[in-house]
Coordinates of C-alpha atoms in Angstrom, one line a residue:
Chain A
M6 CA 6.0 13.9 18.2
A7 CA 3.8 15.7 15.9
D8 CA 5.6 14.3 12.9
L9 CA 5.7 10.8 14.3
I10 CA 2.0 10.2 14.3
P11 CA 1.4 10.8 10.6
F12 CA 4.5 8.8 9.9
L13 CA 3.1 5.8 11.9
Q14 CA -0.2 6.3 10.2
N15 CA 1.5 6.1 6.8
I16 CA 3.5 3.0 7.8
A17 CA 0.3 1.3 9.0
N18 CA -1.6 2.2 5.8
G19 CA 1.4 1.2 3.7
L20 CA 1.6 -2.2 5.4
L21 CA -2.1 -2.9 4.8
I22 CA -2.0 -1.9 1.2
G23 CA 1.3 -3.8 0.8
G24 CA -0.3 -6.9 2.2
V25 CA -2.7 -6.9 -0.7
Y26 CA 0.2 -6.4 -3.2
A27 CA 1.9 -9.3 -1.5
L28 CA -1.2 -11.4 -2.1
I29 CA -1.0 -10.6 -5.8
G30 CA 2.7 -11.1 -5.9
V31 CA 2.5 -14.5 -4.1
G32 CA 0.2 -15.9 -6.7
L33 CA 2.5 -14.7 -9.5
T34 CA 5.6 -16.1 -7.9
L35 CA 3.9 -19.4 -7.0
I36 CA 2.9 -19.8 -10.6
F37 CA 6.4 -19.0 -11.8
G38 CA 8.1 -21.1 -9.2
V39 CA 6.1 -24.2 -10.1
M40 CA 5.3 -23.8 -13.8
R41 CA 8.0 -21.4 -15.0
T42 CA 5.2 -19.4 -16.6
I43 CA 5.4 -15.6 -16.5
N44 CA 1.8 -14.8 -16.1
F45 CA 1.0 -11.6 -18.0
A46 CA -2.7 -11.9 -17.2
H47 CA -2.2 -11.7 -13.4
G48 CA -3.4 -8.1 -13.2
E49 CA -6.4 -9.0 -15.3
F50 CA -7.3 -11.7 -12.7
V51 CA -7.2 -9.0 -10.0
V52 CA -9.6 -6.9 -12.2
L53 CA -11.9 -9.9 -12.6
G54 CA -12.1 -10.1 -8.8
M55 CA -13.0 -6.4 -8.7
Y56 CA -15.7 -6.8 -11.3
A57 CA -17.1 -9.9 -9.5
A58 CA -17.5 -7.9 -6.4
I59 CA -19.1 -5.0 -8.3
V60 CA -21.6 -7.3 -10.1
F61 CA -22.6 -9.1 -6.8
N62 CA -22.9 -5.7 -5.1
Q63 CA -25.1 -4.2 -7.8
A64 CA -27.3 -7.2 -8.6
L65 CA -27.7 -8.7 -5.2
G66 CA -26.6 -5.9 -2.8
W67 CA -23.8 -8.1 -1.4
D68 CA -21.0 -6.7 0.7
P69 CA -17.8 -7.1 -1.4
Y70 CA -16.2 -9.3 1.2
F71 CA -19.2 -11.6 1.3
S72 CA -18.8 -12.1 -2.5
L73 CA -15.5 -13.9 -1.7
V74 CA -17.7 -16.9 -0.9
V75 CA -18.5 -17.2 -4.6
A76 CA -15.5 -15.4 -6.2
L77 CA -12.8 -17.6 -4.6
P78 CA -14.1 -21.0 -5.8
A79 CA -15.0 -19.5 -9.2
G80 CA -11.5 -18.0 -9.5
F81 CA -9.9 -21.4 -8.6
L82 CA -12.0 -23.2 -11.2
A83 CA -11.3 -20.6 -13.9
G84 CA -7.6 -20.9 -13.2
V85 CA -7.7 -24.7 -13.4
L86 CA -9.7 -24.4 -16.7
I87 CA -7.3 -21.9 -18.2
Q88 CA -4.3 -24.0 -17.3
R89 CA -5.9 -27.2 -18.7
V90 CA -7.1 -25.7 -21.9
I91 CA -4.3 -23.3 -22.8
L92 CA -1.1 -23.6 -20.8
A93 CA -1.0 -27.4 -20.5
T94 CA -0.6 -27.7 -24.2
I95 CA 2.5 -25.5 -24.4
V96 CA 4.2 -26.8 -21.2
D97 CA 7.3 -27.9 -23.1
A98 CA 7.4 -25.0 -25.6
P99 CA 10.0 -22.1 -25.2
E100 CA 9.4 -19.9 -22.2
E101 CA 8.2 -17.1 -24.5
S102 CA 5.2 -19.1 -25.6
S103 CA 3.5 -19.0 -22.2
L104 CA 4.3 -15.3 -21.9
L105 CA 2.6 -14.7 -25.3
A106 CA -0.3 -16.9 -24.4
T107 CA -1.0 -15.1 -21.1
L108 CA -0.5 -11.8 -22.8
G109 CA -3.2 -12.8 -25.3
L110 CA -5.4 -13.9 -22.4
S111 CA -4.9 -10.6 -20.7
L112 CA -6.0 -8.7 -23.8
I113 CA -9.1 -11.0 -24.1
I114 CA -10.1 -10.5 -20.5
A115 CA -9.6 -6.7 -20.5
N116 CA -11.4 -6.1 -23.8
S117 CA -14.3 -8.5 -22.9
L118 CA -14.8 -6.6 -19.7
L119 CA -14.8 -3.4 -21.8
L120 CA -17.4 -4.8 -24.1
I121 CA -19.7 -6.0 -21.3
F122 CA -19.4 -3.2 -18.7
G123 CA -18.2 -0.2 -20.8
G124 CA -15.2 1.9 -20.2
E125 CA -16.2 4.1 -17.3
P126 CA -14.4 3.3 -14.0
K127 CA -16.5 1.5 -11.4
S128 CA -16.3 0.9 -7.7
V129 CA -18.3 -0.3 -4.8
L130 CA -19.4 2.0 -2.1
V131 CA -19.6 0.4 1.3
P132 CA -21.4 2.1 4.2
Y133 CA -18.3 1.7 6.4
A134 CA -16.0 3.3 3.8
S135 CA -14.9 6.2 6.0
S136 CA -15.1 4.5 9.4
T137 CA -11.9 4.0 11.3
I138 CA -10.6 2.2 14.4
S139 CA -8.3 4.1 16.7
L140 CA -5.1 2.3 17.6
G141 CA -4.4 4.9 20.3
G142 CA -2.0 7.8 20.1
G143 CA -3.8 9.3 17.2
V144 CA -3.1 6.5 14.7
N145 CA -6.3 5.4 13.0
L146 CA -6.9 2.5 10.7
S147 CA -9.6 2.6 8.1
I148 CA -12.0 -0.4 8.4
V149 CA -11.7 -1.1 4.7
L150 CA -7.9 -1.3 4.8
L151 CA -8.1 -3.4 7.9
L152 CA -10.5 -5.9 6.3
A153 CA -8.2 -6.0 3.3
G154 CA -5.3 -6.7 5.6
I155 CA -7.2 -9.4 7.4
A156 CA -8.2 -11.1 4.1
T157 CA -4.6 -11.0 3.1
V158 CA -3.3 -12.6 6.3
A159 CA -6.0 -15.3 6.1
A160 CA -5.2 -16.1 2.5
I161 CA -1.4 -16.2 3.0
G162 CA -1.8 -18.2 6.2
G163 CA -4.1 -20.6 4.4
L164 CA -1.5 -21.0 1.6
Y165 CA 1.2 -21.5 4.1
L166 CA -0.7 -24.4 5.8
L167 CA -1.6 -25.9 2.4
L168 CA 2.0 -25.9 1.2
N169 CA 3.6 -27.1 4.4
R170 CA 1.1 -29.3 6.1
T171 CA -0.7 -31.2 3.4
E172 CA 0.1 -33.9 1.0
I173 CA -0.8 -31.8 -2.0
G174 CA 1.4 -29.0 -0.7
R175 CA 4.3 -31.4 -0.6
A176 CA 3.6 -32.4 -4.2
I177 CA 3.5 -28.7 -5.2
R178 CA 6.9 -28.1 -3.5
G179 CA 8.3 -31.2 -5.1
T180 CA 7.1 -30.1 -8.5
A181 CA 8.6 -26.7 -8.0
E182 CA 12.0 -28.2 -7.0
N183 CA 12.2 -30.6 -9.9
R184 CA 9.4 -31.5 -12.3
L185 CA 11.0 -34.6 -13.7
G186 CA 12.0 -35.9 -10.2
A187 CA 8.4 -35.3 -8.9
E188 CA 7.1 -37.2 -11.9
L189 CA 9.4 -40.1 -11.1
V190 CA 8.2 -40.4 -7.6
G191 CA 4.6 -40.6 -8.8
I192 CA 3.3 -37.1 -8.6
N193 CA 0.9 -36.1 -11.3
T194 CA 2.6 -32.8 -12.2
K195 CA -0.1 -31.9 -14.7
R196 CA -2.6 -31.9 -12.0
I197 CA -0.3 -30.0 -9.7
H198 CA 0.2 -27.3 -12.4
A199 CA -3.6 -27.0 -12.8
V200 CA -4.0 -26.7 -9.0
V201 CA -1.2 -24.1 -8.7
F202 CA -2.6 -21.9 -11.5
G203 CA -6.0 -22.2 -9.8
I204 CA -4.6 -21.1 -6.5
G205 CA -2.7 -18.2 -8.1
M206 CA -5.8 -17.0 -9.9
M207 CA -7.8 -17.4 -6.6
L208 CA -5.3 -15.2 -4.7
A209 CA -5.4 -12.6 -7.4
V210 CA -9.2 -12.6 -7.4
A211 CA -9.2 -12.3 -3.6
A212 CA -6.9 -9.3 -3.8
G213 CA -9.2 -7.7 -6.4
V214 CA -12.2 -8.1 -4.1
A215 CA -10.3 -6.7 -1.1
L216 CA -9.2 -3.7 -3.1
I217 CA -12.4 -2.7 -4.8
P218 CA -13.8 -0.5 -1.9
L219 CA -10.6 1.5 -2.0
L220 CA -10.2 2.3 -5.7
F221 CA -11.9 2.4 -9.1
A222 CA -11.6 -0.4 -11.6
S223 CA -11.5 0.4 -15.3
P224 CA -11.4 -2.6 -17.6
T225 CA -8.3 -1.9 -19.8
T226 CA -5.9 0.1 -17.6
T227 CA -6.3 -1.3 -14.1
G228 CA -5.1 -4.8 -15.0
T229 CA -1.8 -3.5 -16.6
V230 CA -1.1 -1.4 -13.5
F231 CA -1.4 -4.5 -11.3
T232 CA 0.5 -6.8 -13.6
L233 CA 3.4 -4.3 -13.5
K234 CA 3.1 -4.0 -9.7
A235 CA 3.0 -7.8 -9.3
F236 CA 6.2 -8.1 -11.4
V237 CA 7.9 -5.4 -9.4
V238 CA 7.0 -7.1 -6.2
T239 CA 8.1 -10.6 -7.3
V240 CA 11.3 -9.5 -8.9
L241 CA 12.2 -7.4 -5.9
G242 CA 11.8 -10.5 -3.8
G243 CA 13.2 -12.9 -6.3
L244 CA 10.9 -14.8 -8.7
G245 CA 9.7 -18.1 -7.3
N246 CA 10.2 -17.2 -3.7
I247 CA 7.0 -16.9 -1.7
G248 CA 8.3 -15.4 1.5
A249 CA 10.3 -12.8 -0.4
A250 CA 7.2 -11.9 -2.5
I251 CA 5.4 -11.1 0.8
G252 CA 8.4 -8.9 1.8
G253 CA 8.4 -7.3 -1.6
G254 CA 4.7 -6.5 -1.4
L255 CA 4.9 -4.9 2.0
L256 CA 7.9 -2.9 0.9
L257 CA 6.2 -1.6 -2.2
G258 CA 3.1 -0.7 -0.2
V259 CA 5.1 1.3 2.4
V260 CA 7.3 3.0 -0.2
E261 CA 4.3 4.0 -2.3
V262 CA 2.4 5.5 0.6
L263 CA 5.4 7.2 2.1
G264 CA 6.5 8.4 -1.4
A265 CA 3.1 9.9 -2.1
S266 CA 3.0 11.9 1.2
Y267 CA 6.6 13.0 1.4
L268 CA 7.8 13.2 -2.2
T269 CA 6.1 14.5 -5.3
S270 CA 4.1 11.6 -6.6
E271 CA 4.7 12.1 -10.3
Y272 CA 7.4 9.5 -10.5
R273 CA 5.9 7.1 -7.9
D274 CA 5.6 4.3 -10.4
A275 CA 9.0 5.0 -11.8
Y276 CA 10.9 4.2 -8.6
G277 CA 9.5 0.7 -8.5
L278 CA 10.4 0.2 -12.2
V279 CA 14.0 1.5 -11.8
A280 CA 14.4 -0.8 -8.8
F281 CA 12.9 -3.6 -10.9
I282 CA 15.5 -3.2 -13.7
L283 CA 18.4 -2.8 -11.2
V284 CA 17.4 -6.0 -9.3
L285 CA 16.9 -7.9 -12.6
L286 CA 20.4 -6.9 -13.8
F287 CA 22.4 -7.2 -10.6
R288 CA 20.6 -9.5 -8.2
P289 CA 18.3 -11.7 -10.4
E290 CA 17.8 -13.9 -7.3
G291 CA 16.0 -11.0 -5.6
L292 CA 16.8 -8.8 -2.7
F293 CA 16.2 -11.4 -0.1
G294 CA 17.2 -14.5 -2.0
R295 CA 20.3 -16.5 -1.7
S296 CA 22.2 -16.7 -4.9
V297 CA 21.7 -20.1 -6.5
Q298 CA 24.1 -21.6 -9.0
R299 CA 22.1 -22.8 -11.9
V300 CA 23.4 -25.5 -14.3
Chain B
M1050 CA 15.5 -12.9 -53.5
N1051 CA 13.5 -13.0 -56.7
T1052 CA 10.3 -13.7 -54.7
N1053 CA 11.2 -10.8 -52.4
L1054 CA 11.7 -8.4 -55.4
F1055 CA 8.4 -9.6 -56.9
G1056 CA 6.7 -9.0 -53.5
L1057 CA 8.1 -5.5 -53.2
A1058 CA 7.0 -4.7 -56.8
L1059 CA 3.5 -6.1 -56.0
L1060 CA 3.4 -4.0 -52.8
L1061 CA 4.5 -0.9 -54.8
V1062 CA 1.8 -1.4 -57.4
I1063 CA -1.0 -2.2 -55.0
G1064 CA 0.2 0.6 -52.7
L1065 CA 0.2 3.1 -55.6
A1066 CA -3.2 2.1 -56.9
Y1067 CA -4.9 1.8 -53.5
P1068 CA -5.8 5.5 -53.0
F1069 CA -7.3 5.7 -56.4
V1070 CA -9.4 2.6 -55.9
L1071 CA -10.5 3.4 -52.3
P1072 CA -10.0 7.1 -51.8
G1073 CA -12.4 7.0 -48.8
Y1074 CA -10.2 4.6 -46.8
L1075 CA -6.9 6.6 -46.9
T1076 CA -6.5 6.6 -43.1
V1077 CA -6.9 2.8 -43.0
G1078 CA -4.3 2.5 -45.7
I1079 CA -1.9 4.8 -43.7
T1080 CA -2.4 2.8 -40.5
M1081 CA -1.8 -0.4 -42.3
L1082 CA 1.4 0.8 -44.0
L1083 CA 2.7 2.2 -40.8
F1084 CA 2.1 -1.1 -39.0
I1085 CA 3.7 -3.0 -41.9
G1086 CA 6.8 -0.9 -41.4
W1087 CA 6.7 -1.0 -37.6
A1088 CA 6.1 -4.7 -37.3
T1089 CA 8.9 -5.4 -39.9
S1090 CA 11.3 -3.1 -38.0
W1091 CA 10.4 -4.8 -34.8
D1092 CA 11.0 -8.2 -36.4
I1093 CA 14.7 -7.4 -37.0
L1094 CA 15.2 -7.5 -33.3
G1095 CA 12.2 -9.7 -32.2
G1096 CA 12.2 -12.2 -35.0
W1097 CA 15.6 -12.3 -36.7
A1098 CA 17.6 -11.8 -33.5
G1099 CA 15.0 -13.5 -31.3
Q1100 CA 14.8 -10.8 -28.6
V1101 CA 11.1 -10.0 -27.9
S1102 CA 10.7 -6.3 -27.1
L1103 CA 7.6 -5.0 -25.6
G1104 CA 8.9 -1.4 -25.5
H1105 CA 8.9 -0.4 -29.2
S1106 CA 6.2 2.3 -28.7
F1107 CA 9.0 4.3 -27.2
F1108 CA 10.7 4.6 -30.6
V1109 CA 7.3 5.5 -32.2
G1110 CA 6.9 8.3 -29.7
L1111 CA 10.5 9.4 -30.1
G1112 CA 10.1 9.9 -33.9
A1113 CA 6.8 11.7 -33.5
Y1114 CA 8.0 14.0 -30.8
F1115 CA 11.2 14.9 -32.7
V1116 CA 9.1 16.0 -35.7
A1117 CA 6.5 17.9 -33.6
L1118 CA 9.0 19.6 -31.3
G1119 CA 11.5 20.3 -34.1
Q1120 CA 8.8 22.1 -36.0
S1121 CA 7.0 23.9 -33.2
R1122 CA 10.1 24.9 -31.1
Y1123 CA 13.0 25.2 -33.5
G1124 CA 11.3 25.6 -36.9
L1125 CA 13.1 22.5 -38.1
A1126 CA 11.7 20.8 -41.2
P1127 CA 10.3 17.3 -40.6
W1128 CA 12.9 15.6 -42.8
W1129 CA 15.8 17.0 -40.7
S1130 CA 13.9 16.1 -37.5
I1131 CA 13.5 12.5 -38.7
M1132 CA 17.2 12.3 -39.4
L1133 CA 17.9 13.5 -35.9
A1134 CA 15.4 11.0 -34.6
I1135 CA 17.2 8.2 -36.4
L1136 CA 20.4 9.1 -34.7
A1137 CA 18.8 9.6 -31.3
A1138 CA 16.9 6.3 -31.6
A1139 CA 20.0 4.4 -32.6
A1140 CA 22.0 6.0 -29.7
L1141 CA 19.3 5.2 -27.2
A1142 CA 18.9 1.7 -28.5
Y1143 CA 22.6 1.2 -28.1
V1144 CA 22.6 2.3 -24.4
W1145 CA 19.4 0.4 -23.7
G1146 CA 20.7 -2.8 -25.3
R1147 CA 24.1 -2.5 -23.6
I1148 CA 22.3 -2.4 -20.2
T1149 CA 19.7 -5.2 -20.8
F1150 CA 21.2 -7.7 -23.3
G1151 CA 22.6 -9.7 -20.5
L1152 CA 19.0 -10.8 -19.8
R1153 CA 17.7 -13.8 -21.7
G1154 CA 14.3 -14.6 -23.1
P1155 CA 11.3 -13.4 -21.1
Y1156 CA 13.5 -11.4 -18.7
F1157 CA 14.6 -9.2 -21.6
A1158 CA 10.9 -8.7 -22.6
L1159 CA 10.1 -7.7 -19.0
S1160 CA 12.9 -5.2 -18.9
T1161 CA 11.8 -3.6 -22.1
I1162 CA 8.4 -2.9 -20.6
A1163 CA 10.0 -1.4 -17.5
F1164 CA 12.3 0.8 -19.7
A1165 CA 9.5 2.0 -22.0
E1166 CA 7.2 2.8 -18.9
I1167 CA 10.0 4.9 -17.4
F1168 CA 10.4 6.8 -20.7
R1169 CA 6.6 7.3 -20.8
L1170 CA 6.6 8.7 -17.2
I1171 CA 9.4 11.1 -18.3
A1172 CA 7.4 12.1 -21.4
I1173 CA 4.4 12.8 -19.3
N1174 CA 6.1 14.7 -16.4
E1175 CA 9.0 16.6 -18.0
K1176 CA 7.1 19.6 -19.4
W1177 CA 10.3 21.4 -20.6
L1178 CA 11.3 18.4 -22.7
T1179 CA 8.0 17.2 -24.2
G1180 CA 5.3 19.6 -23.4
G1181 CA 4.0 17.3 -20.6
A1182 CA 0.8 15.4 -20.3
T1183 CA -1.2 18.0 -22.4
G1184 CA 0.7 17.1 -25.5
V1185 CA 2.1 19.0 -28.5
F1186 CA 0.3 20.3 -31.5
I1187 CA 1.9 20.6 -35.0
A1188 CA 0.4 23.9 -36.2
S1189 CA 2.3 24.4 -39.5
L1190 CA 4.5 22.4 -41.7
P1191 CA 6.8 23.5 -44.6
E1192 CA 5.6 22.8 -48.2
P1193 CA 8.6 21.2 -50.0
F1194 CA 8.0 21.6 -53.8
G1195 CA 4.4 22.7 -53.0
I1196 CA 3.5 19.4 -51.4
D1197 CA 1.1 19.8 -48.6
L1198 CA 2.3 17.5 -45.8
F1199 CA -1.1 17.8 -44.0
S1200 CA -2.9 16.2 -46.9
R1201 CA -3.8 12.5 -46.3
W1202 CA -2.6 11.7 -49.8
T1203 CA 1.0 12.9 -49.0
Q1204 CA 1.0 11.1 -45.7
Y1205 CA -0.2 7.9 -47.4
Y1206 CA 2.6 7.9 -49.9
L1207 CA 5.1 8.7 -47.1
A1208 CA 3.8 5.7 -45.2
L1209 CA 4.0 3.6 -48.4
A1210 CA 7.7 4.6 -48.8
F1211 CA 8.3 3.7 -45.2
A1212 CA 6.8 0.3 -45.5
L1213 CA 8.7 -0.4 -48.8
I1214 CA 12.0 0.7 -47.3
T1215 CA 11.7 -1.4 -44.1
V1216 CA 10.6 -4.6 -46.0
G1217 CA 13.3 -3.9 -48.6
I1218 CA 16.0 -3.6 -45.9
V1219 CA 14.8 -6.9 -44.2
A1220 CA 14.7 -8.6 -47.6
L1221 CA 18.3 -7.5 -48.2
I1222 CA 19.4 -8.5 -44.7
S1223 CA 17.8 -12.0 -45.1
T1224 CA 20.3 -13.0 -47.7
R1225 CA 23.3 -11.2 -46.3
R1226 CA 26.0 -12.1 -43.8
F1227 CA 24.3 -10.0 -41.1
G1228 CA 21.0 -12.0 -41.6
Y1229 CA 22.8 -15.3 -41.0
Q1230 CA 24.6 -13.8 -37.9
L1231 CA 21.2 -12.8 -36.5
R1232 CA 19.7 -16.2 -37.0
A1233 CA 22.8 -17.9 -35.5
V1234 CA 22.5 -15.7 -32.4
R1235 CA 18.7 -16.4 -32.2
E1236 CA 19.2 -20.2 -32.4
D1237 CA 22.0 -20.5 -29.9
E1238 CA 24.3 -17.7 -28.6
N1239 CA 27.0 -20.1 -27.5
S1240 CA 27.4 -21.8 -30.8
A1241 CA 27.2 -18.5 -32.5
M1242 CA 30.2 -17.4 -30.4
A1243 CA 32.0 -20.6 -31.2
S1244 CA 31.7 -19.7 -34.9
G1245 CA 33.3 -16.3 -34.3
I1246 CA 30.2 -14.1 -33.9
D1247 CA 29.9 -11.6 -31.1
P1248 CA 26.3 -12.0 -30.0
T1249 CA 26.0 -8.8 -28.1
A1250 CA 27.4 -6.8 -31.0
V1251 CA 25.0 -8.4 -33.4
K1252 CA 22.0 -7.9 -31.1
L1253 CA 23.0 -4.3 -30.6
K1254 CA 23.2 -3.7 -34.3
A1255 CA 19.7 -5.3 -34.7
F1256 CA 18.3 -3.2 -31.9
M1257 CA 19.7 0.1 -33.3
L1258 CA 18.5 -0.6 -36.8
S1259 CA 15.1 -1.7 -35.5
G1260 CA 14.7 1.3 -33.2
A1261 CA 15.9 3.8 -35.9
L1262 CA 13.4 2.4 -38.5
T1263 CA 10.6 2.4 -36.0
A1264 CA 11.3 6.1 -35.2
V1265 CA 11.1 7.0 -38.9
G1266 CA 7.6 5.5 -38.9
G1267 CA 6.9 7.4 -35.7
G1268 CA 7.9 10.7 -37.4
I1269 CA 5.3 10.0 -40.2
Y1270 CA 2.8 9.0 -37.6
G1271 CA 3.4 12.3 -35.8
I1272 CA 2.6 14.3 -39.0
F1273 CA -0.5 12.1 -39.5
L1274 CA -1.8 12.7 -36.0
S1275 CA -0.6 16.3 -35.8
F1276 CA -1.6 16.3 -32.2
L1277 CA 0.7 14.2 -30.0
E1278 CA -0.2 13.0 -26.5
P1279 CA 2.3 11.0 -24.5
H1280 CA -0.4 8.7 -23.2
V1281 CA -1.2 7.5 -26.7
L1282 CA 2.3 7.4 -28.2
F1283 CA 4.3 5.9 -25.4
Y1284 CA 1.5 3.5 -24.5
L1285 CA 2.4 -0.1 -23.6
L1286 CA -0.5 -1.4 -25.7
L1287 CA 1.0 0.2 -28.8
S1288 CA 4.2 -1.8 -28.1
V1289 CA 2.1 -4.9 -27.6
Q1290 CA 0.3 -4.3 -30.8
I1291 CA 3.5 -3.9 -32.8
A1292 CA 5.0 -7.1 -31.3
L1293 CA 1.9 -9.2 -31.7
T1294 CA 1.4 -8.0 -35.4
A1295 CA 4.8 -9.4 -36.2
I1296 CA 4.4 -12.6 -34.2
I1297 CA 1.0 -13.4 -35.6
G1298 CA 2.2 -12.8 -39.1
G1299 CA 5.3 -14.9 -38.6
R1300 CA 8.5 -14.0 -36.8
G1301 CA 11.8 -14.1 -38.7
T1302 CA 10.2 -14.1 -42.1
V1303 CA 10.5 -11.2 -44.6
W1304 CA 6.8 -10.9 -45.3
G1305 CA 5.3 -12.3 -42.1
P1306 CA 5.0 -9.0 -40.2
A1307 CA 3.5 -7.3 -43.3
A1308 CA 0.9 -10.1 -43.6
G1309 CA 0.2 -9.7 -39.9
A1310 CA -0.4 -6.0 -40.3
V1311 CA -2.7 -6.4 -43.2
L1312 CA -4.7 -9.1 -41.4
L1313 CA -5.0 -7.3 -38.1
I1314 CA -5.8 -3.8 -39.5
L1315 CA -8.3 -5.2 -41.9
S1316 CA -10.1 -7.3 -39.2
G1317 CA -9.9 -4.3 -36.9
E1318 CA -11.8 -2.3 -39.6
V1319 CA -14.3 -5.1 -40.3
F1320 CA -15.2 -5.5 -36.6
R1321 CA -15.0 -1.8 -35.8
T1322 CA -18.7 -1.5 -35.2
T1323 CA -18.9 -4.7 -33.2
F1324 CA -16.0 -4.2 -30.9
A1325 CA -15.5 -0.4 -31.0
Q1326 CA -12.9 0.4 -28.3
A1327 CA -12.3 -3.3 -27.6
N1328 CA -10.5 -4.0 -30.9
L1329 CA -7.5 -5.5 -29.1
L1330 CA -9.8 -8.5 -28.4
I1331 CA -8.9 -9.7 -31.9
Y1332 CA -5.1 -9.5 -31.1
G1333 CA -5.7 -11.5 -28.0
M1334 CA -7.6 -14.2 -29.6
L1335 CA -5.3 -14.5 -32.6
I1336 CA -2.1 -14.6 -30.6
L1337 CA -3.6 -17.3 -28.4
A1338 CA -4.5 -19.3 -31.5
I1339 CA -1.0 -18.7 -33.0
V1340 CA 0.8 -19.8 -29.8
L1341 CA -1.4 -22.9 -29.6
F1342 CA -1.6 -24.0 -33.2
L1343 CA 0.9 -22.2 -35.4
P1344 CA 3.9 -21.3 -33.2
R1345 CA 5.8 -20.0 -36.3
G1346 CA 3.1 -17.5 -37.2
I1347 CA 0.9 -17.6 -40.3
L1348 CA 3.5 -17.0 -43.0
G1349 CA 6.1 -18.9 -41.0
E1350 CA 4.0 -22.0 -41.1
V1351 CA 3.1 -21.5 -44.8
S1352 CA 6.7 -21.2 -45.8
R1353 CA 7.8 -24.2 -43.7
R1354 CA 5.2 -26.3 -45.6
L1355 CA 6.3 -25.0 -48.9
V1356 CA 10.0 -25.7 -48.2
R1357 CA 9.1 -29.2 -47.0
R1358 CA 7.1 -29.9 -50.2
R1359 CA 10.0 -28.7 -52.3
Y1360 CA 12.5 -30.9 -50.6
A1361 CA 10.1 -33.9 -50.7
R1362 CA 9.7 -33.4 -54.5
S1363 CA 13.4 -33.1 -55.1
A1364 CA 14.0 -36.2 -53.0
K1365 CA 11.5 -38.1 -55.1
S1366 CA 12.9 -37.2 -58.5

């Protein structure tokens, strides 16, 4: 029994952290599924969310979660703008072009943040940082993690409703299935691409805001870490599959937390990467995906 | 070929004269020459064979570590260490390529990142192998024929030789059978197969050559740094820098990567005070501009225009 409680504690923490990873992965996989763009700047979008929360906290004293009110619409608009200005012009170019363009974008974002805010890691200290809620039986949940989890559930729930219950959601799913076909039945796929990239960036920004009370953000390294995590999550689940990205995110969160407490943590990042290569090689459709015959 | 010979001669002359004209900028010269060599080596795989790798910093680190550990642990002279590094790099590239060449396009690029990151974690954590996160120090080097390898002048000429050799090899390849095979595989693997080329074998050769040459530059870089840290040498951003240098200059051209290296290192110097640590900002803006406006890279676009003009003229007459 004594071993069970810390185990449950770890599972709970892992699921909550994993929820945030899922949020990042869902955005990446949505963008890939609809636009076939491998977004290398995704981690930098997360960092932008972190810095937005930091700026609002330092300048106006806002709680990080309150800054979502501004950060979410701003993230959406920035995403639409990036898609319209950069990615829309190379929509028919080879797949590598969008990879290189977003790689360039990630360098621009990371180094601009470095120029503006300097290199030292920053975070936001919230008064409830160490408060917990007891779930009974000795398992406690930190308020910060719980809020991050709630934000994740709300965002993914919202996305689910958007995709399955609205007209624009239908158009997005249609575009993902077959761009030409969607175009033929009157869907403006250019607009859909812009909306999807906006949503993807918004989800990444939300994840950044949710994470900032938990960790420090540094302009040039944090983004890369999250881009890699997002790739691991989405490839584990199968690129382009939203449900699987959620599963992949939760899995990565639990594995990381369990690994850190039961194994030596030196190779924590390597396990994810090895799994990433193996899945890419042997099950490119993802762990939870059905295999699809492609023409 | 004649233009390439002329170019190599020009690079040789400018390269030899540079330290006498600008003796205060030797380190800039060394960095530039190393990047000419690295970007050109990268281009054998990334440009000529069309397989974008974002893991080439691994080969830089491999070369540097062979030189440092060979010297400090086994008393092995750098030239022997570099030869061993060439063998090791080619062998590892062979295994690495065997595993991942089934992946196409962006998926191959993603897998190279994952591979290089795993190697970086090994370099940081396996103290017995690499000296761990604290790094390795090259305390002493032999003096062949009384040449001081620690002197910036020596290192400069080593880097010059490295740049000349890599560009020379690519110039040679570009007119040989292997060069045509590489281009055939890049354009369409299925049609290449139909004309009797084994794409995997060609890509493997390209990867091994590319990795081995990069490791040579890495060995010189190791002597230049003389203090090696795994965080610096196996860094993802070094891979990104090498790849972007070649792509900005012009993939699949003999002189494109060299032009890219000159442009990027020079602009890095010019904006050093403005951007300081954030000098990769230039890479980001340039690659974005290249992807949007000059998808063939700077020299790629120039040579395309020249070829067009030549054909237009011959058609007229």
